[in-house]
Short mmCIF file of C-alpha atoms in Angstrom, two decimals:
data_model
loop_
_atom_site.label_atom_id
_atom_site.label_comp_id
_atom_site.label_asym_id
_atom_site.label_seq_id
_atom_site.Cartn_x
_atom_site.Cartn_y
_atom_site.Cartn_z
CA MET A 482 -57.66 54.82 22.56
CA LYS A 483 -60.73 54.56 20.89
CA LEU A 484 -59.97 51.26 19.58
CA SER A 485 -59.11 50.15 23.56
CA ASP A 486 -62.80 51.12 24.28
CA GLU A 487 -64.21 49.47 21.35
CA ILE A 488 -62.03 46.24 22.69
CA ARG A 489 -63.45 47.09 26.24
CA ASP A 490 -66.86 47.18 25.20
CA LEU A 491 -67.26 43.85 23.65
CA PRO A 492 -68.07 40.75 26.06
CA GLY A 493 -65.16 40.23 27.90
CA GLY A 494 -63.11 42.86 25.93
CA GLN A 495 -60.18 43.51 27.81
CA VAL A 496 -57.76 45.57 26.60
CA LEU A 497 -53.34 44.22 26.94
CA VAL A 498 -50.32 46.55 25.72
CA ASP A 499 -47.43 45.36 25.06
CA PRO A 500 -44.44 47.70 24.70
CA GLN A 501 -42.21 45.28 22.71
CA PHE A 502 -39.51 46.81 25.01
CA TYR A 503 -37.43 42.91 23.56
CA VAL A 504 -35.28 45.47 21.01
CA PRO A 505 -34.42 49.04 22.62
CA ARG A 506 -31.60 49.95 20.06
CA SER A 507 -33.99 49.23 17.90
CA ASP A 508 -34.55 52.46 15.47
CA HIS A 509 -37.51 50.96 13.75
CA PHE A 510 -40.12 54.47 13.32
CA ARG A 511 -42.91 52.74 14.88
CA LEU A 512 -40.76 51.31 17.54
CA THR A 513 -39.11 55.15 18.46
CA ALA A 514 -42.65 57.13 18.14
CA HIS A 515 -44.07 55.99 21.70
CA ASP A 516 -43.28 58.46 24.50
CA TYR A 517 -41.57 55.86 26.27
CA TRP A 518 -39.35 54.50 24.30
CA PRO A 519 -35.94 55.79 25.25
CA ALA A 520 -34.24 58.43 23.91
CA SER A 521 -30.44 57.30 24.78
CA TYR A 522 -30.48 53.51 26.04
CA GLU A 523 -27.18 52.19 27.54
CA THR A 524 -26.93 48.24 28.76
CA ASN A 525 -24.61 48.96 31.61
CA GLY A 526 -27.15 51.33 35.10
CA PHE A 527 -30.00 51.62 33.16
CA PHE A 528 -32.30 49.47 35.18
CA GLY A 529 -31.40 50.75 38.10
CA GLY A 530 -31.38 54.03 37.26
CA PRO A 531 -33.45 56.91 35.79
CA GLY A 532 -33.79 55.68 32.67
CA MET A 533 -36.11 52.39 34.11
CA GLN A 534 -38.18 55.39 36.18
CA THR A 535 -39.40 57.02 32.99
CA LEU A 536 -39.93 54.14 31.17
CA MET A 537 -41.64 52.31 33.71
CA SER A 538 -44.27 55.86 34.55
CA ALA A 539 -44.00 56.72 31.07
CA VAL A 540 -45.68 52.93 30.27
CA LEU A 541 -47.98 52.65 33.33
CA GLN A 542 -49.72 55.51 32.48
CA LEU A 543 -49.93 53.98 28.95
CA ASN A 544 -51.53 51.05 30.29
CA ARG A 545 -54.21 53.34 32.79
CA ASP A 546 -55.44 55.55 29.87
CA LEU A 547 -56.82 52.78 27.62
CA GLY A 548 -57.69 51.25 30.58
CA CYS A 549 -55.60 48.05 30.62
CA SER A 550 -56.32 44.41 33.20
CA ALA A 551 -52.95 44.51 33.24
CA VAL A 552 -49.63 45.54 32.37
CA ILE A 553 -46.74 44.06 30.01
CA LEU A 554 -44.09 44.93 31.94
CA PRO A 555 -41.15 45.51 29.48
CA GLY A 556 -38.45 43.10 29.10
CA LEU A 557 -35.02 42.10 27.35
CA MET A 558 -34.87 39.49 24.55
CA ALA A 559 -32.38 36.51 26.58
CA THR A 560 -30.99 35.64 23.14
CA THR A 561 -29.05 33.72 26.07
CA ILE A 562 -30.09 32.94 29.71
CA ASP A 563 -27.27 34.34 32.08
CA ASP A 564 -27.27 36.05 35.31
CA ASP A 565 -26.96 39.67 33.04
CA TRP A 566 -30.74 38.79 31.58
CA LEU A 567 -32.35 37.26 35.44
CA ALA A 568 -31.69 40.76 36.72
CA THR A 569 -33.07 42.89 33.99
CA LEU A 570 -35.57 40.66 34.29
CA ARG A 571 -35.68 40.80 38.47
CA ALA A 572 -34.84 44.42 38.45
CA THR A 573 -38.07 45.43 36.12
CA ALA A 574 -40.41 43.57 38.58
CA GLU A 575 -39.31 44.96 41.57
CA HIS A 576 -39.28 48.42 40.33
CA ALA A 577 -42.60 47.71 38.85
CA VAL A 578 -44.24 46.80 42.39
CA THR A 579 -42.87 49.99 43.99
CA MET A 580 -45.17 51.91 40.93
CA ASN A 581 -48.38 50.65 42.70
CA ALA A 582 -49.68 49.34 39.22
CA GLY A 583 -53.88 49.15 40.64
CA ILE A 584 -53.79 45.68 38.33
CA PRO A 585 -51.71 42.35 37.62
CA LEU A 586 -48.77 42.73 37.09
CA TYR A 587 -47.30 40.59 33.87
CA ALA A 588 -43.33 39.72 33.42
CA THR A 589 -41.84 39.46 29.50
CA VAL A 590 -39.75 36.61 28.85
CA ALA A 591 -38.95 37.19 25.79
CA LEU A 592 -36.23 34.19 24.74
CA GLY A 593 -34.58 34.06 21.68
CA ALA A 594 -34.54 30.08 19.68
CA ASP A 595 -31.49 28.87 21.76
CA GLY A 596 -32.43 30.45 24.99
CA VAL A 597 -36.00 28.17 24.35
CA ARG A 598 -33.84 25.38 23.73
CA ASN A 599 -31.04 25.94 27.01
CA SER A 600 -33.04 23.70 29.41
CA SER A 601 -31.41 24.42 32.95
CA GLY A 602 -31.69 28.01 31.83
CA ILE A 603 -35.31 27.18 31.65
CA GLN A 604 -34.93 26.24 35.18
CA ASP A 605 -33.64 29.40 36.22
CA VAL A 606 -36.73 31.53 35.04
CA LEU A 607 -38.96 29.46 36.99
CA ALA A 608 -36.43 29.66 39.88
CA GLU A 609 -36.70 34.24 39.42
CA PHE A 610 -40.11 33.51 39.13
CA GLU A 611 -40.71 31.55 43.21
CA SER A 612 -39.57 34.98 44.49
CA LEU A 613 -40.73 37.38 42.16
CA GLU A 614 -43.77 40.03 42.69
CA VAL A 615 -45.65 39.36 39.59
CA GLU A 616 -49.43 38.18 38.85
CA GLY A 617 -48.59 36.45 35.25
CA ALA A 618 -46.29 36.25 32.97
CA TYR A 619 -45.91 36.96 28.99
CA LEU A 620 -43.57 35.00 26.77
CA LEU A 621 -42.25 34.63 23.84
CA PHE A 622 -40.50 32.05 21.66
CA GLU A 623 -38.45 33.18 18.84
CA HIS A 624 -38.49 29.93 16.32
CA THR A 625 -35.82 28.04 15.30
CA ASN A 626 -34.21 28.59 11.93
CA GLY A 627 -36.14 31.21 11.56
CA ASP A 628 -39.51 28.10 10.35
CA TYR A 629 -42.84 29.36 10.74
CA ILE A 630 -43.54 26.14 11.85
CA VAL A 631 -41.34 24.31 14.81
CA GLN A 632 -40.02 21.13 14.20
CA ASP A 633 -37.44 20.53 16.66
CA PRO A 634 -39.35 18.77 20.02
CA ILE A 635 -36.76 20.12 22.32
CA TRP A 636 -37.77 23.21 22.16
CA LEU A 637 -41.28 22.34 21.93
CA ALA A 638 -40.71 20.40 25.70
CA ASN A 639 -39.21 23.19 27.21
CA ALA A 640 -41.93 25.66 25.87
CA LEU A 641 -43.91 23.74 27.52
CA GLU A 642 -42.21 23.47 30.66
CA LEU A 643 -42.01 26.94 30.98
CA ALA A 644 -44.87 27.80 30.89
CA ALA A 645 -46.35 24.44 33.09
CA GLY A 646 -43.98 25.62 35.73
CA LEU A 647 -45.42 29.38 35.80
CA ARG A 648 -49.06 27.92 35.98
CA LEU A 649 -48.29 25.14 38.57
CA LEU A 650 -46.42 28.81 40.71
CA GLY A 651 -50.00 29.81 40.32
CA LYS A 652 -48.60 32.25 38.20
CA THR A 653 -51.28 33.65 35.04
CA VAL A 654 -49.84 32.64 31.60
CA ILE A 655 -50.46 34.84 28.46
CA VAL A 656 -48.04 33.13 24.66
CA GLY A 657 -47.23 35.86 22.57
CA TYR A 658 -46.67 35.29 18.37
CA ALA A 659 -49.18 32.92 18.64
CA ASN A 660 -49.37 30.12 15.47
CA HIS A 661 -52.00 26.59 15.94
CA GLU A 662 -49.27 25.04 17.02
CA LEU A 663 -49.01 26.47 20.36
CA LEU A 664 -52.77 25.16 20.98
CA CYS A 665 -50.48 22.30 22.39
CA LEU A 666 -50.02 24.93 25.14
CA GLY A 667 -53.39 23.86 26.05
CA ALA A 668 -51.70 20.94 27.99
CA ALA A 669 -49.56 23.49 29.71
CA SER A 670 -52.82 25.24 31.72
CA VAL A 671 -52.08 28.45 29.60
CA ASN A 672 -54.00 30.79 30.01
CA ALA A 673 -53.88 32.81 26.56
CA ILE A 674 -52.62 32.33 22.89
CA ALA A 675 -51.77 35.33 21.51
CA SER A 676 -52.20 35.51 17.63
CA GLY A 677 -52.75 37.66 14.29
CA THR A 678 -53.30 38.75 10.79
CA TRP A 679 -49.65 37.91 9.32
CA MET A 680 -47.08 35.38 9.59
CA ASN A 681 -45.09 38.34 11.63
CA VAL A 682 -46.84 38.70 14.00
CA ARG A 683 -47.42 34.33 14.69
CA ALA A 684 -43.86 33.59 14.84
CA PHE A 685 -41.66 35.63 16.75
CA SER A 686 -38.70 37.21 15.62
CA PRO A 687 -36.61 39.89 16.51
CA ASP A 688 -35.90 40.66 13.07
CA ARG A 689 -38.89 42.72 13.20
CA PHE A 690 -37.97 44.83 15.19
CA LEU A 691 -35.26 46.63 14.45
CA ALA A 692 -35.08 49.16 11.34
CA ALA A 693 -36.38 48.64 7.85
CA GLU A 694 -38.00 49.40 4.56
CA GLU A 695 -41.79 48.85 4.88
CA ASP A 696 -42.73 45.84 2.88
CA ILE A 697 -45.64 47.25 0.52
CA LYS A 698 -45.44 43.79 -1.72
CA ARG A 699 -49.18 42.20 -1.91
CA LYS A 700 -48.62 39.31 0.82
CA ALA A 701 -50.10 35.94 -0.39
CA VAL A 702 -53.30 35.38 0.37
CA TRP A 703 -53.45 31.01 2.39
CA TYR A 704 -56.12 29.11 3.27
CA TYR A 705 -56.23 27.20 6.50
CA ASP A 706 -57.31 24.47 7.17
CA PRO A 707 -57.93 23.41 10.58
CA ALA A 708 -58.48 19.83 10.07
CA SER A 709 -55.34 19.45 8.72
CA LEU A 710 -53.22 22.32 10.99
CA SER A 711 -51.32 23.29 7.13
CA GLU A 712 -52.58 26.10 4.56
CA TYR A 713 -52.75 26.21 1.50
CA LYS A 714 -52.56 28.32 -1.48
CA PRO A 715 -55.86 29.49 -3.46
CA ALA A 716 -54.17 26.90 -6.33
CA PHE A 717 -54.08 24.11 -4.78
CA LEU A 718 -58.04 24.42 -3.29
CA ASP A 719 -58.84 23.80 -6.80
CA MET A 720 -57.31 20.67 -7.26
CA ALA A 721 -58.56 19.40 -3.81
CA GLN A 722 -61.90 20.76 -5.99
CA GLN A 723 -61.43 18.47 -9.26
CA ARG A 724 -60.52 15.90 -6.58
CA GLY A 725 -63.18 15.72 -4.59
CA VAL A 726 -61.74 16.62 -1.14
CA LEU A 727 -62.52 20.41 -1.03
CA ALA A 728 -65.24 19.26 1.53
CA SER A 729 -63.06 17.78 3.83
CA MET A 730 -61.28 21.39 4.18
CA ALA A 731 -63.92 23.51 5.07
CA PRO A 732 -64.39 25.05 9.31
CA PRO A 733 -66.51 23.01 11.32
CA ALA A 734 -69.58 25.02 11.42
CA SER A 735 -69.58 25.18 14.59
CA PHE A 736 -66.05 27.93 14.19
CA GLY A 737 -68.81 29.94 13.30
CA SER A 738 -66.37 31.38 10.12
CA THR A 739 -67.54 32.54 7.77
CA TYR A 740 -65.00 34.30 5.84
CA ALA A 741 -64.26 31.25 3.37
CA ALA A 742 -67.39 30.42 2.58
CA PRO A 743 -67.54 31.69 -1.23
CA LEU A 744 -64.59 28.71 -1.73
CA PHE A 745 -67.22 25.81 -1.11
CA SER A 746 -70.16 27.19 -3.22
CA GLY A 747 -68.92 25.23 -5.49
CA VAL A 748 -67.27 27.20 -8.08
CA GLN A 749 -63.51 27.33 -8.85
CA PRO A 750 -62.03 28.07 -5.29
CA SER A 751 -58.73 30.17 -7.16
CA SER A 752 -62.02 33.05 -8.89
CA VAL A 753 -64.15 33.86 -5.94
CA GLY A 754 -62.25 36.75 -4.54
CA PHE A 755 -60.74 35.66 -1.30
CA GLY A 756 -58.32 37.34 0.02
CA GLU A 757 -55.65 38.38 2.30
CA GLN A 758 -58.67 39.73 4.69
CA GLU A 759 -60.43 36.73 4.61
CA ALA A 760 -57.96 34.59 4.72
CA PHE A 761 -56.31 35.75 8.41
CA ARG A 762 -60.02 36.65 9.43
CA HIS A 763 -60.28 32.40 8.75
CA TYR A 764 -57.45 31.29 10.31
CA LEU A 765 -58.10 34.01 13.83
CA GLN A 766 -61.23 32.41 13.81
CA CYS A 767 -60.60 28.93 13.31
CA LEU A 768 -58.32 29.51 16.34
CA LEU A 769 -60.19 30.74 18.73
CA HIS A 770 -62.38 28.45 18.66
CA GLN A 771 -59.83 25.39 18.48
CA ALA A 772 -57.38 27.07 21.25
CA ARG A 773 -61.45 27.32 23.62
CA GLY A 774 -61.60 23.62 22.92
CA VAL A 775 -57.79 22.33 23.83
CA ARG A 776 -58.81 22.46 27.79
CA ALA A 777 -60.88 19.68 28.60
CA ALA A 778 -62.24 18.58 32.34
CA THR A 779 -58.55 16.50 33.40
CA PHE A 780 -55.03 17.07 32.19
CA ASP A 781 -55.33 13.43 31.08
CA ALA A 782 -58.28 14.12 28.81
CA THR A 783 -56.28 17.53 27.88
CA VAL A 784 -53.41 15.01 26.27
CA THR A 785 -56.02 12.59 24.79
CA ASN A 786 -57.82 15.21 22.66
CA LEU A 787 -54.51 16.42 21.63
CA ARG A 788 -52.75 13.55 20.33
CA ARG A 789 -56.62 12.63 19.01
CA THR A 790 -56.25 15.88 17.11
CA LEU A 791 -53.06 16.01 16.13
CA ASP A 792 -53.77 12.15 14.75
CA ALA A 793 -56.55 13.48 12.72
CA ALA A 794 -54.58 15.82 11.60
CA GLU A 795 -52.11 14.01 9.97
CA ARG A 796 -54.95 11.05 8.36
CA GLN A 797 -56.11 14.55 6.87
CA ALA A 798 -53.31 15.94 5.67
CA ARG A 799 -52.14 12.14 4.13
CA GLN A 800 -55.34 11.89 2.47
CA LEU A 801 -54.67 15.58 0.86
CA VAL A 802 -51.10 14.88 -0.35
CA ARG A 803 -52.49 12.21 -1.87
CA ALA A 804 -55.21 13.90 -4.23
CA GLY A 805 -52.61 16.34 -4.33
CA VAL A 806 -53.15 18.32 -2.49
CA LEU A 807 -49.83 20.43 -0.63
CA PRO A 808 -49.67 22.50 1.68
CA GLY A 809 -45.37 23.86 0.32
CA LEU A 810 -44.29 25.77 3.11
CA ARG A 811 -46.54 25.85 5.40
CA SER A 812 -47.12 22.22 6.13
CA PHE A 813 -47.55 20.58 9.41
CA SER A 814 -46.72 17.02 8.53
CA ASP A 815 -42.53 17.24 9.99
CA ALA A 816 -44.44 18.84 13.42
CA PHE A 817 -46.54 16.10 14.36
CA ASP A 818 -44.17 13.89 15.93
CA PRO A 819 -41.74 16.47 17.19
CA VAL A 820 -44.99 17.64 18.83
CA ARG A 821 -46.57 14.67 20.03
CA SER A 822 -42.92 14.45 21.89
CA ALA A 823 -43.18 17.53 23.77
CA LEU A 824 -46.40 16.10 24.94
CA SER A 825 -44.83 13.14 26.24
CA SER A 826 -41.64 15.07 28.19
CA LEU A 827 -44.43 17.55 29.40
CA GLU A 828 -46.25 14.11 31.15
CA ALA A 829 -42.92 12.61 32.52
CA THR A 830 -41.68 16.02 34.42
CA ARG A 831 -44.60 17.61 35.22
CA GLY A 832 -47.46 15.21 34.69
CA PRO A 833 -48.19 14.13 38.21
CA MET A 834 -47.92 17.50 39.67
CA LEU A 835 -50.87 18.70 36.70
CA ARG A 836 -53.11 15.69 38.16
CA ARG A 837 -52.86 17.16 41.11
CA ALA A 838 -53.37 20.73 40.40
CA TRP A 839 -55.27 20.69 37.15
CA GLY A 840 -58.46 21.19 38.70
CA THR A 841 -57.18 25.35 40.67
CA LEU A 842 -55.13 26.15 37.13
#
């Protein structure tokens, strides 16, 4: 309650609550501790019976208590987009409408990696939304192969297709568990992306909602270079300093991110105490400004801006590699072409409609 009050006191601050009902049989204590979490769940009958009524009433009351600006409806993760999953999506939305929440309703669309790659399934979801009486959609996409940065052009193209299709239907679209790769969704005119501190909230995975021992080991610290769209461990920042390219990795002054300033103070970067908190605050501050800068006055200008960003980031990444500054597992290098491919696909499939509607989206 205190946190929600603090958020709403910020200029433009709004609160949204994700019920995280993707895996209802989860026994993860952080989920089952919620008042709205059902004591038991049976697939057959839950969405048409008293279980649905109890769940929805409790979720709605939580949203009212926290002063939320919209209700994100509970939704199951679809490992496969089929008639059964679409029926639960429809039943949840229809039941929510009868409760007269008084604030916008956002249907949750949580898709497994195979679901995201299912092009015909994406069209089935869009067809369903044509008749759903909800104001928006909360989208979550499981990454292929557990990758942090997705390298699959079909996955990216279908994420863009779903987002664009929903926006053209007049829906508000928020994409959760996002990282900087999904800045490309600006070409679909998404309203917002939601990210977080660590990798497990920057890449959607159902595994994190299953009971597991708490990870108490110290997390590795990574520095996000917005110019190359890649992240680097402090030891490689030392190398960047030694090779005279460290200054090129500093965030633009316009981003207002001072969290990483000690790294560029002239002292050896690995010795300045750049820790976990500074790392994720720097990342989120940069992501905020990059997201704000994606959308342009027209669809074509937005796509052009994204392509220029990709081209500049690729040049920066190559320059750093030549200097021996390597990002390891958080490199964007294998994603440049997949993102370009997905943008070209969006131009071909939705370009004409997005060009006409851009000013109203």
